[in-house]
JSON list of C-alpha atoms in Angstrom, two decimals:
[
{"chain": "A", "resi": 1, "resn": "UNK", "atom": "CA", "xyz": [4.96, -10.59, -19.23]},
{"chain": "A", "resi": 2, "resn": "UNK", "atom": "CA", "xyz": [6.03, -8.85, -22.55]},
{"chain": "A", "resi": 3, "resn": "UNK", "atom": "CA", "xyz": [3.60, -5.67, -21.37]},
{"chain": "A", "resi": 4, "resn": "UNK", "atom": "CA", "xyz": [4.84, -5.66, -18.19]},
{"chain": "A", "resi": 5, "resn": "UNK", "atom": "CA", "xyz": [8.25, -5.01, -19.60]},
{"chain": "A", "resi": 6, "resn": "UNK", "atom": "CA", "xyz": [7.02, -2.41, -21.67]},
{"chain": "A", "resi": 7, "resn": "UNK", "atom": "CA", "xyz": [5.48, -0.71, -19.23]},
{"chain": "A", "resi": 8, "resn": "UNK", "atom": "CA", "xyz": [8.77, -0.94, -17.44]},
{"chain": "A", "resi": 9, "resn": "UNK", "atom": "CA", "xyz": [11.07, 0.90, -20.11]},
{"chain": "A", "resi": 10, "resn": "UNK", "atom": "CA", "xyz": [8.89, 3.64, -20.63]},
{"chain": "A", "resi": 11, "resn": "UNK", "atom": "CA", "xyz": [10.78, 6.11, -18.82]},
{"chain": "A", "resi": 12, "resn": "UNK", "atom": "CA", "xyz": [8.87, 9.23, -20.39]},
{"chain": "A", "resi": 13, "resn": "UNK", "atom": "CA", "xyz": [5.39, 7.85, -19.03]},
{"chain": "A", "resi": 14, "resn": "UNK", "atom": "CA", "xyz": [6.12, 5.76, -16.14]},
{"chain": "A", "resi": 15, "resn": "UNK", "atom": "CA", "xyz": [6.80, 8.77, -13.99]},
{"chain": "A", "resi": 16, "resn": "UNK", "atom": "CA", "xyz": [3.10, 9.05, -12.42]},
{"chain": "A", "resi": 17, "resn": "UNK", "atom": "CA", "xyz": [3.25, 12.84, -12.93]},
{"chain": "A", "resi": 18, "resn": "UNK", "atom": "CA", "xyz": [4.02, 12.66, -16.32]},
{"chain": "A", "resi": 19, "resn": "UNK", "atom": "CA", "xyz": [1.40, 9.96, -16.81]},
{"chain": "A", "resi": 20, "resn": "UNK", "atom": "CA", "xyz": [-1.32, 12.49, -15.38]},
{"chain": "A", "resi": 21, "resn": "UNK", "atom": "CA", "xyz": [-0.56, 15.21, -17.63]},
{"chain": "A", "resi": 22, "resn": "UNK", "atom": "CA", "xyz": [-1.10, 12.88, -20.85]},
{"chain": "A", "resi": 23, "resn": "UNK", "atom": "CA", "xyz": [-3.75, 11.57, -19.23]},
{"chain": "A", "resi": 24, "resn": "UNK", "atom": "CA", "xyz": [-5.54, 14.86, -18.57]},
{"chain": "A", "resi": 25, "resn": "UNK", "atom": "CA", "xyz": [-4.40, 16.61, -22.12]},
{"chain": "A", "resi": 26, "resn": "UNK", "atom": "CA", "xyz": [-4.91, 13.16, -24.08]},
{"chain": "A", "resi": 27, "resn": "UNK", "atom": "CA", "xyz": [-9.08, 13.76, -24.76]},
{"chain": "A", "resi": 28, "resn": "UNK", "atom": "CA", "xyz": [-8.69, 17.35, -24.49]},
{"chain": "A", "resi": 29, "resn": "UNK", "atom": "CA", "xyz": [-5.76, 17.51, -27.30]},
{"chain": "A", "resi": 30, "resn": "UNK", "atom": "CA", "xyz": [-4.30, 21.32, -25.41]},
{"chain": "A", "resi": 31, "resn": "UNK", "atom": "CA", "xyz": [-4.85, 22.86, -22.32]},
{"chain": "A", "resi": 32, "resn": "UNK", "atom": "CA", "xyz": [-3.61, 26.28, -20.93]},
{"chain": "A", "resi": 33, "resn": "UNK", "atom": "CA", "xyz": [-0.54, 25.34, -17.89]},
{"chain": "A", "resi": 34, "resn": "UNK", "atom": "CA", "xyz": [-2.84, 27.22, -15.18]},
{"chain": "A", "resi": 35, "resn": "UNK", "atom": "CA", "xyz": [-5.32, 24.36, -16.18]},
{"chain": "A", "resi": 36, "resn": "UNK", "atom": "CA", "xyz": [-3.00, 21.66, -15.66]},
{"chain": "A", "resi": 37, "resn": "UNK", "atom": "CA", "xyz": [-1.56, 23.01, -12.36]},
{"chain": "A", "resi": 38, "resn": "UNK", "atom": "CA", "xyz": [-4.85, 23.54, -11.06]},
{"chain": "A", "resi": 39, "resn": "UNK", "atom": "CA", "xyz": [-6.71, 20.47, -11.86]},
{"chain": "A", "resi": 40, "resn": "UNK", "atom": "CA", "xyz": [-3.62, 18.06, -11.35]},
{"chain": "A", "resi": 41, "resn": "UNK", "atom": "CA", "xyz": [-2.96, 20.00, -8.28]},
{"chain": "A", "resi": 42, "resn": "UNK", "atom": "CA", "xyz": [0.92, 20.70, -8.65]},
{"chain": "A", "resi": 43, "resn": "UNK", "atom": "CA", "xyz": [3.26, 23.61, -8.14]},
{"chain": "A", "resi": 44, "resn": "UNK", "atom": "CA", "xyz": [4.04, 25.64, -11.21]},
{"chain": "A", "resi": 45, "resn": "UNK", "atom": "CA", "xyz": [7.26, 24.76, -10.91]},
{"chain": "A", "resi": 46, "resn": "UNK", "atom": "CA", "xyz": [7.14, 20.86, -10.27]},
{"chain": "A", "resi": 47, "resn": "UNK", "atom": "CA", "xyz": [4.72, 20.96, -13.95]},
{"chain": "A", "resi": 48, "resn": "UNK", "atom": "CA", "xyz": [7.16, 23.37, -15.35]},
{"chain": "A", "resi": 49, "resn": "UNK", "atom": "CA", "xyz": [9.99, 20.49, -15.23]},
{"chain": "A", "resi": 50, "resn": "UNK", "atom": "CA", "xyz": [8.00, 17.95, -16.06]},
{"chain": "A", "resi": 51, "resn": "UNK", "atom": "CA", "xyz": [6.37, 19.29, -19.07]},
{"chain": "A", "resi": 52, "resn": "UNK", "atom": "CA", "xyz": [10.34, 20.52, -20.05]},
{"chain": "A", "resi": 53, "resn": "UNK", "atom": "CA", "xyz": [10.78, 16.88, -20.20]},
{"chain": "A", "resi": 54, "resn": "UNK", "atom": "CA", "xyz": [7.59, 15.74, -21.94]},
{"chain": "A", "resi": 55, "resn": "UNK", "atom": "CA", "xyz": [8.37, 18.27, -24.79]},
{"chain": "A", "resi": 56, "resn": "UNK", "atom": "CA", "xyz": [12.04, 17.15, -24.71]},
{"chain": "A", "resi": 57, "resn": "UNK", "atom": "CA", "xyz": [11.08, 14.04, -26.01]},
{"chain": "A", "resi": 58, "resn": "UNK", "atom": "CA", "xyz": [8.24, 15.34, -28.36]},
{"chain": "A", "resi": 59, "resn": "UNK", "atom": "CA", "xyz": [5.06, 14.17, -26.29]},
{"chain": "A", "resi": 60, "resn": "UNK", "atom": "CA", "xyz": [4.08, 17.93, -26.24]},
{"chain": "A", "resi": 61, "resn": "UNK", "atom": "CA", "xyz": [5.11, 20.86, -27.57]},
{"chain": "A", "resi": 62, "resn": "UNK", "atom": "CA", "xyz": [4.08, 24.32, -25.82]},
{"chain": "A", "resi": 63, "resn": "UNK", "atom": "CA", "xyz": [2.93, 27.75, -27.04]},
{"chain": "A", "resi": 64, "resn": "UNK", "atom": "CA", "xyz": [2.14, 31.38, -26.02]},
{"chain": "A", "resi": 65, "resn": "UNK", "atom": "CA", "xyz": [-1.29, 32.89, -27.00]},
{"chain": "A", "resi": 66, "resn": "UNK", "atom": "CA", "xyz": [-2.09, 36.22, -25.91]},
{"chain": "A", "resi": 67, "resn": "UNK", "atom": "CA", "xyz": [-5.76, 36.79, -25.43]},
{"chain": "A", "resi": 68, "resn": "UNK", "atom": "CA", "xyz": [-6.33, 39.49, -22.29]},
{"chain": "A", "resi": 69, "resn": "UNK", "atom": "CA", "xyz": [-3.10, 38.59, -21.01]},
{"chain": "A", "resi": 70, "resn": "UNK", "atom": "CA", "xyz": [-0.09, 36.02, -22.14]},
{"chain": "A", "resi": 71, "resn": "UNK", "atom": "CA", "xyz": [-0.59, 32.34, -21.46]},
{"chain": "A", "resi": 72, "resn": "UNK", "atom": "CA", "xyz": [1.20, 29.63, -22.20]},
{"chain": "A", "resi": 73, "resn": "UNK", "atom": "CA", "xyz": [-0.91, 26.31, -23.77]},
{"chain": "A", "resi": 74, "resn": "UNK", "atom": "CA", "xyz": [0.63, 22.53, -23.76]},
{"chain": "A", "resi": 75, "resn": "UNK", "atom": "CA", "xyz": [-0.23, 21.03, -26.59]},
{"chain": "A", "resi": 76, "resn": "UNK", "atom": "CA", "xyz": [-0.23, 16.80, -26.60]},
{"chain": "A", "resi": 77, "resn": "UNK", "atom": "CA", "xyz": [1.49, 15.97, -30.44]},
{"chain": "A", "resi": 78, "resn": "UNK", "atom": "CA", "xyz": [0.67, 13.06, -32.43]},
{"chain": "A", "resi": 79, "resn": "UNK", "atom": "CA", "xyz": [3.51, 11.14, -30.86]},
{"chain": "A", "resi": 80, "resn": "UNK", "atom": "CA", "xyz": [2.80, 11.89, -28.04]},
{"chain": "A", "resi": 81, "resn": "UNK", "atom": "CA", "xyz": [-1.02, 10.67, -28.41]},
{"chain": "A", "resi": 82, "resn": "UNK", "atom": "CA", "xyz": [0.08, 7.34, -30.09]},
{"chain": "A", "resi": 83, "resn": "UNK", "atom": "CA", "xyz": [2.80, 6.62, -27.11]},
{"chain": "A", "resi": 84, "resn": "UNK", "atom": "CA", "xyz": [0.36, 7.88, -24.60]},
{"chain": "A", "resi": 85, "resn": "UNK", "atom": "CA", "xyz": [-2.11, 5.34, -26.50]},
{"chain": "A", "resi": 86, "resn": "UNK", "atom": "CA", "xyz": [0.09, 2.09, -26.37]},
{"chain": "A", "resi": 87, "resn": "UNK", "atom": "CA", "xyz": [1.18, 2.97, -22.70]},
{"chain": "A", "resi": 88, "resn": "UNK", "atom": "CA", "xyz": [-2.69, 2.85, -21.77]},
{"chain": "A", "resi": 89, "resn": "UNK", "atom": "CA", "xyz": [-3.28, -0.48, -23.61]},
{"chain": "A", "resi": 90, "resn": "UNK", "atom": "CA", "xyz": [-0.57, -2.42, -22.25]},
{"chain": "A", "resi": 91, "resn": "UNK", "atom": "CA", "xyz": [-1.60, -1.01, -18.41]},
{"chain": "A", "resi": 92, "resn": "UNK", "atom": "CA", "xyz": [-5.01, -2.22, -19.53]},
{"chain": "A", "resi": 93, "resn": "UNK", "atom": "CA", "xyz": [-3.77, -5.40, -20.57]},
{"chain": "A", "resi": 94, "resn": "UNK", "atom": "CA", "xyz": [-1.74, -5.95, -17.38]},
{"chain": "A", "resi": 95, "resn": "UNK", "atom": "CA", "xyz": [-4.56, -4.76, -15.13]},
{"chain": "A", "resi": 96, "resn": "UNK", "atom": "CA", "xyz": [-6.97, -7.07, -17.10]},
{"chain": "A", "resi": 97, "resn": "UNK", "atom": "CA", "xyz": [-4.98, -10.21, -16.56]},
{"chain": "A", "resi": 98, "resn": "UNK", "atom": "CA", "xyz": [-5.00, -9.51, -12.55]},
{"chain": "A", "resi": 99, "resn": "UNK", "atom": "CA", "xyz": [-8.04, -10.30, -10.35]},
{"chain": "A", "resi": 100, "resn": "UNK", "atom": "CA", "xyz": [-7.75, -7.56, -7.98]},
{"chain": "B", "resi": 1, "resn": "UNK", "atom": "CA", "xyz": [-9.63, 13.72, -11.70]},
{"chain": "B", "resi": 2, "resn": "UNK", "atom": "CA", "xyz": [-9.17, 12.28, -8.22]},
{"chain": "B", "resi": 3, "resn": "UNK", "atom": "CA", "xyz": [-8.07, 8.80, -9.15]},
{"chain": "B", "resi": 4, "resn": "UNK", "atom": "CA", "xyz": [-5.02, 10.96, -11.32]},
{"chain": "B", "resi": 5, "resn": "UNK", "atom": "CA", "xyz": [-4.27, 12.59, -8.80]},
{"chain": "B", "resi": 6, "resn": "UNK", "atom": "CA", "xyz": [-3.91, 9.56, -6.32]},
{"chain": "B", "resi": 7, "resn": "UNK", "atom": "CA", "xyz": [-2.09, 7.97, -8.83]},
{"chain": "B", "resi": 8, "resn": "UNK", "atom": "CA", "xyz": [0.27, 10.73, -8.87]},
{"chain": "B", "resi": 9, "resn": "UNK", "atom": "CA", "xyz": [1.19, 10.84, -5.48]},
{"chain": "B", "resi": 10, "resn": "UNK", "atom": "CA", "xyz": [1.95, 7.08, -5.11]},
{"chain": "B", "resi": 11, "resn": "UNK", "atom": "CA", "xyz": [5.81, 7.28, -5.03]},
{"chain": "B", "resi": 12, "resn": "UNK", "atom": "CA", "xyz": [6.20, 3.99, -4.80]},
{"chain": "B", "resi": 13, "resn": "UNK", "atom": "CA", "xyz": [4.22, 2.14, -7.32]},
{"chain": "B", "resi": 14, "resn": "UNK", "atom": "CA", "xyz": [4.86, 5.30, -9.22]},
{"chain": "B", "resi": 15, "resn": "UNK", "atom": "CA", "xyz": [7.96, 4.31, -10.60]},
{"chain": "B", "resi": 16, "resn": "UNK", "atom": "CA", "xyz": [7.10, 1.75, -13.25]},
{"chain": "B", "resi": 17, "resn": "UNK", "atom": "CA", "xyz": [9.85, -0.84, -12.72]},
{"chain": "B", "resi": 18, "resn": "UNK", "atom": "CA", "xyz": [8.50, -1.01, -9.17]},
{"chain": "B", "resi": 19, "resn": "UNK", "atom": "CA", "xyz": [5.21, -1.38, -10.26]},
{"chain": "B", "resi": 20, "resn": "UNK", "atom": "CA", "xyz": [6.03, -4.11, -12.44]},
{"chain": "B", "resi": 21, "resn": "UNK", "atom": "CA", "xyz": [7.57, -6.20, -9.49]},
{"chain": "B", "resi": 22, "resn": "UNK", "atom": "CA", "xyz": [4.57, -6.05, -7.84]},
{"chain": "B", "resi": 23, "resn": "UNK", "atom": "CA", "xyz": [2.05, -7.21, -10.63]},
{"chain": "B", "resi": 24, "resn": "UNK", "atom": "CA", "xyz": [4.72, -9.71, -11.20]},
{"chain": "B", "resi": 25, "resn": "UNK", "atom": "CA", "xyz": [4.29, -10.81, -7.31]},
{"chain": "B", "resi": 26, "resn": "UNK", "atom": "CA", "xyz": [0.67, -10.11, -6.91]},
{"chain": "B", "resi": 27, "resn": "UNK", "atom": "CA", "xyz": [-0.80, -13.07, -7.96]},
{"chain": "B", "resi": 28, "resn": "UNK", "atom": "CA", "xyz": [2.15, -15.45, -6.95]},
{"chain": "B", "resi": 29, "resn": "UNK", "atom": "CA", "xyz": [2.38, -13.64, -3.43]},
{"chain": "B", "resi": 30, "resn": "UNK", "atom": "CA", "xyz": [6.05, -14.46, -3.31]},
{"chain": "B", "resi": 31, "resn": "UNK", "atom": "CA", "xyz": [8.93, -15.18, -5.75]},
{"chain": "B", "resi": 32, "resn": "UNK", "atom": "CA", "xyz": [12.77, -16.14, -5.87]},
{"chain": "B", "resi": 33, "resn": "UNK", "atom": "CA", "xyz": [14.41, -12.81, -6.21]},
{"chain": "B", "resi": 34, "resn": "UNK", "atom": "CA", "xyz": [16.52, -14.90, -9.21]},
{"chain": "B", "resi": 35, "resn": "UNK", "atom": "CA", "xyz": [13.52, -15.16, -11.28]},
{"chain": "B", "resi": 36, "resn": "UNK", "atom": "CA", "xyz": [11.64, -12.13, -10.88]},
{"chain": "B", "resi": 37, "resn": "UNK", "atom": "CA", "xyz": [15.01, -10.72, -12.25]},
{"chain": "B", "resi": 38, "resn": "UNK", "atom": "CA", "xyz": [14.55, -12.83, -14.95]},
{"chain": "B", "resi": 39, "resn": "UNK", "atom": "CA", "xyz": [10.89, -12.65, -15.62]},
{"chain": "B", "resi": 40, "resn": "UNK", "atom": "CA", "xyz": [11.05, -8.91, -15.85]},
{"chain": "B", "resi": 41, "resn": "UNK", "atom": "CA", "xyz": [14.48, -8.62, -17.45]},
{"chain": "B", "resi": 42, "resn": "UNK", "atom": "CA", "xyz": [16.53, -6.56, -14.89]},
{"chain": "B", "resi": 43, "resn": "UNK", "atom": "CA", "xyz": [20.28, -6.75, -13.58]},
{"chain": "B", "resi": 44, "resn": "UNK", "atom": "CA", "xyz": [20.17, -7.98, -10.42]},
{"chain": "B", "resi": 45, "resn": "UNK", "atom": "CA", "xyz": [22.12, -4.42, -9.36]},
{"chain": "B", "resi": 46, "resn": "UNK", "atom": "CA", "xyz": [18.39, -2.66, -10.38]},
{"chain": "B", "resi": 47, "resn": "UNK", "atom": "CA", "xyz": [16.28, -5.41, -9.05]},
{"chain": "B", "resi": 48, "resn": "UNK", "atom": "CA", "xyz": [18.07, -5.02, -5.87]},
{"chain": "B", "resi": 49, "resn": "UNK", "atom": "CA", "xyz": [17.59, -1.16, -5.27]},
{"chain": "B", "resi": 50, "resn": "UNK", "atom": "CA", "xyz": [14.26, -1.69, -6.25]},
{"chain": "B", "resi": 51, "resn": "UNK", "atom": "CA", "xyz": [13.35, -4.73, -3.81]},
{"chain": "B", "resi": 52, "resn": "UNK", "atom": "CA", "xyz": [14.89, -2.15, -1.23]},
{"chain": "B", "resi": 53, "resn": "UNK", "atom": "CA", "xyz": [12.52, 0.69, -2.03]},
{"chain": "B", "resi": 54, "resn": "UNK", "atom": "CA", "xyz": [9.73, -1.63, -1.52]},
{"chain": "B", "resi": 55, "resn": "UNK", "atom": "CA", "xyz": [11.17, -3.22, 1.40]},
{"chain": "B", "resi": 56, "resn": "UNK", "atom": "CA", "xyz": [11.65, -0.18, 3.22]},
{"chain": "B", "resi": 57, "resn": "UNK", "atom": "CA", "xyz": [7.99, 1.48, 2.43]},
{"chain": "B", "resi": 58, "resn": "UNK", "atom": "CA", "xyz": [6.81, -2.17, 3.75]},
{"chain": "B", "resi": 59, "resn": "UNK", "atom": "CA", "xyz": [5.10, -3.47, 0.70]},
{"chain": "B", "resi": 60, "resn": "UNK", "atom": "CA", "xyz": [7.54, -6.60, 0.13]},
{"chain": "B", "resi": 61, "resn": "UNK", "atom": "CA", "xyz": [9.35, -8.28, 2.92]},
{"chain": "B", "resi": 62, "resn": "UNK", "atom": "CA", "xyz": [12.76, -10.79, 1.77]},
{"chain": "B", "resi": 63, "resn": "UNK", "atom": "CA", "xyz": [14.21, -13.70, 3.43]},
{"chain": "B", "resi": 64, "resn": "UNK", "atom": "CA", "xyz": [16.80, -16.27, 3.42]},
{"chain": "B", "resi": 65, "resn": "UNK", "atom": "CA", "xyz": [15.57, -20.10, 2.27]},
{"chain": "B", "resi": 66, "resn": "UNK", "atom": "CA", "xyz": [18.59, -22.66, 1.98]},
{"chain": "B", "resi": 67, "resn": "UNK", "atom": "CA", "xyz": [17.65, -25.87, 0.07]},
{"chain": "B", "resi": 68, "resn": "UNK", "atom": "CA", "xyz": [20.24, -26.99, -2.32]},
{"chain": "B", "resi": 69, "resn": "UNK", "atom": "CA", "xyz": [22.28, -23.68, -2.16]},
{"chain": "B", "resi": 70, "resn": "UNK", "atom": "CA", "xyz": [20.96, -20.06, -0.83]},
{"chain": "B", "resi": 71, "resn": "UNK", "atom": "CA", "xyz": [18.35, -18.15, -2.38]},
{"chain": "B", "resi": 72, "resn": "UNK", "atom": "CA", "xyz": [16.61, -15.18, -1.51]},
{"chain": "B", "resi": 73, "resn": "UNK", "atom": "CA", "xyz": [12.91, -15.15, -1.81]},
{"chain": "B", "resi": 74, "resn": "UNK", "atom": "CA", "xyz": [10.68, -12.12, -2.08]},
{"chain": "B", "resi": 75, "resn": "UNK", "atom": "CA", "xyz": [7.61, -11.83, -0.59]},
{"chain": "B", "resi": 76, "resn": "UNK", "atom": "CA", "xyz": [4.41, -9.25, -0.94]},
{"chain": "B", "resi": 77, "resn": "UNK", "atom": "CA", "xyz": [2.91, -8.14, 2.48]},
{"chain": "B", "resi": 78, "resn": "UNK", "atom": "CA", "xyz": [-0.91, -7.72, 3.25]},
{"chain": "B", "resi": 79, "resn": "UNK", "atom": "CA", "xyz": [0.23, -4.01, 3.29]},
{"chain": "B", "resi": 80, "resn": "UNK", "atom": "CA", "xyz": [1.91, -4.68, -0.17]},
{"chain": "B", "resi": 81, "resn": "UNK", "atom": "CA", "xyz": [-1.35, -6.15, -1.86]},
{"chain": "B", "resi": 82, "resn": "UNK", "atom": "CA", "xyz": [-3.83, -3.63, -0.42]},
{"chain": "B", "resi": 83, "resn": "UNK", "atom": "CA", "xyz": [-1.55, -0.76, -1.59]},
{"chain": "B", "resi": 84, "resn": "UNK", "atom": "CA", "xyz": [-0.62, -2.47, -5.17]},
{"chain": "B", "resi": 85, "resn": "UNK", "atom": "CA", "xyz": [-5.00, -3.32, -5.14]},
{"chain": "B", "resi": 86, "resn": "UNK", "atom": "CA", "xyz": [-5.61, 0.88, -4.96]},
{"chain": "B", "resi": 87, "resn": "UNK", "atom": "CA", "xyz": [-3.00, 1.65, -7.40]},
{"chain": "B", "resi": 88, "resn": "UNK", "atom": "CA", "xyz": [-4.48, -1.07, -10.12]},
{"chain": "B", "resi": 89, "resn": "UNK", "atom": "CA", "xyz": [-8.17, -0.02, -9.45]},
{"chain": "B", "resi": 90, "resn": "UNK", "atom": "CA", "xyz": [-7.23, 3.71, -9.52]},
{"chain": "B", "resi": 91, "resn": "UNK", "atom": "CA", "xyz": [-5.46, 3.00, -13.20]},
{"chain": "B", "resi": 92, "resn": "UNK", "atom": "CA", "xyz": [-8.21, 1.10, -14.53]},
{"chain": "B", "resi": 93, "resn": "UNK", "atom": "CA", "xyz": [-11.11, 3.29, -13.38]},
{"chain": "B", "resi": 94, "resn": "UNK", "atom": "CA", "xyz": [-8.67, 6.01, -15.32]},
{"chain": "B", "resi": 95, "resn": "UNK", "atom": "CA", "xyz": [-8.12, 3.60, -18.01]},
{"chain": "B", "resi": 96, "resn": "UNK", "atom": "CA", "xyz": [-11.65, 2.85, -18.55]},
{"chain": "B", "resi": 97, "resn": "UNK", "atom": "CA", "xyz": [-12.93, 6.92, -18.60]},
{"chain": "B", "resi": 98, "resn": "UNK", "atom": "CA", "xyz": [-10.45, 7.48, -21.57]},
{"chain": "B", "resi": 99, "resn": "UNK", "atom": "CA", "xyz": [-11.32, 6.15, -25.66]},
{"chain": "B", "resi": 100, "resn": "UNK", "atom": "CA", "xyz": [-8.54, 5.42, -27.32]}
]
């Protein structure tokens, strides 16, 4: 019960949009946004907002590099890794506990 | 990449206090609404918007029992475990691709 309730207050991850992003960038480390949006399949402006809010509360942080032309990379940070990390093992706990 | 992006469109089970009602009711199929509230640690205000949600999208179903004084029981529908069954296998097959 005690995972299920922390799977419950975490606000940050338990949006499933938010939780696809970490889960995309988490064994990658950075990706470029056009990356995201195309492999997660969302509008640039629905990822916009929610990486505004994953950076707001420091599970990425975001950067231009200019190479041929500007681009902006997403970045998961080491908090953001070790939240993204205990979020994962108390779903796996949960989901281990159920025969489904 | 397709079981994120299922996972990301399930509205429902998407929000995680929702999602932990239902693990909470999967196994048990049905539940006083008194102590899921206090299983999971939720006003009864939050529990009830919830148990709405799910109500209306037809994965829960609520009804009146009387015994020694009223009590409202909650109750997962086939629909409810089928769609709750998708969710968890999408997670762990997720889950299960990622080291950490």
């Amino acid at each position: 019960m005690e995972e299920i309730k922390e799977i419950m207050k975490s606000h940050t991850l338990g949006n499933p949009v938010r939780l696809g992003i970490m889960i995309y960038l988490f064994p990658r480390r950075r990706a470029p946004f056009s990356h995201i949006q195309k492999a997660l399949d969302l509008t640039p402006g629905n990822l916009d907002s929610h990486i505004k809010v994953l950076e707001k509360h420091g599970f990425v942080r975001t950067y231009k590099v200019i190479a041929d032309r500007p681009r902006t990379m997403v970045e998961i940070t080491d908090y953001g890794m070790e939240e993204t990390r205990k979020f994962l093992s108390h779903l796996k706990t949960v989901i281990d506990a159920i025969h489904f």
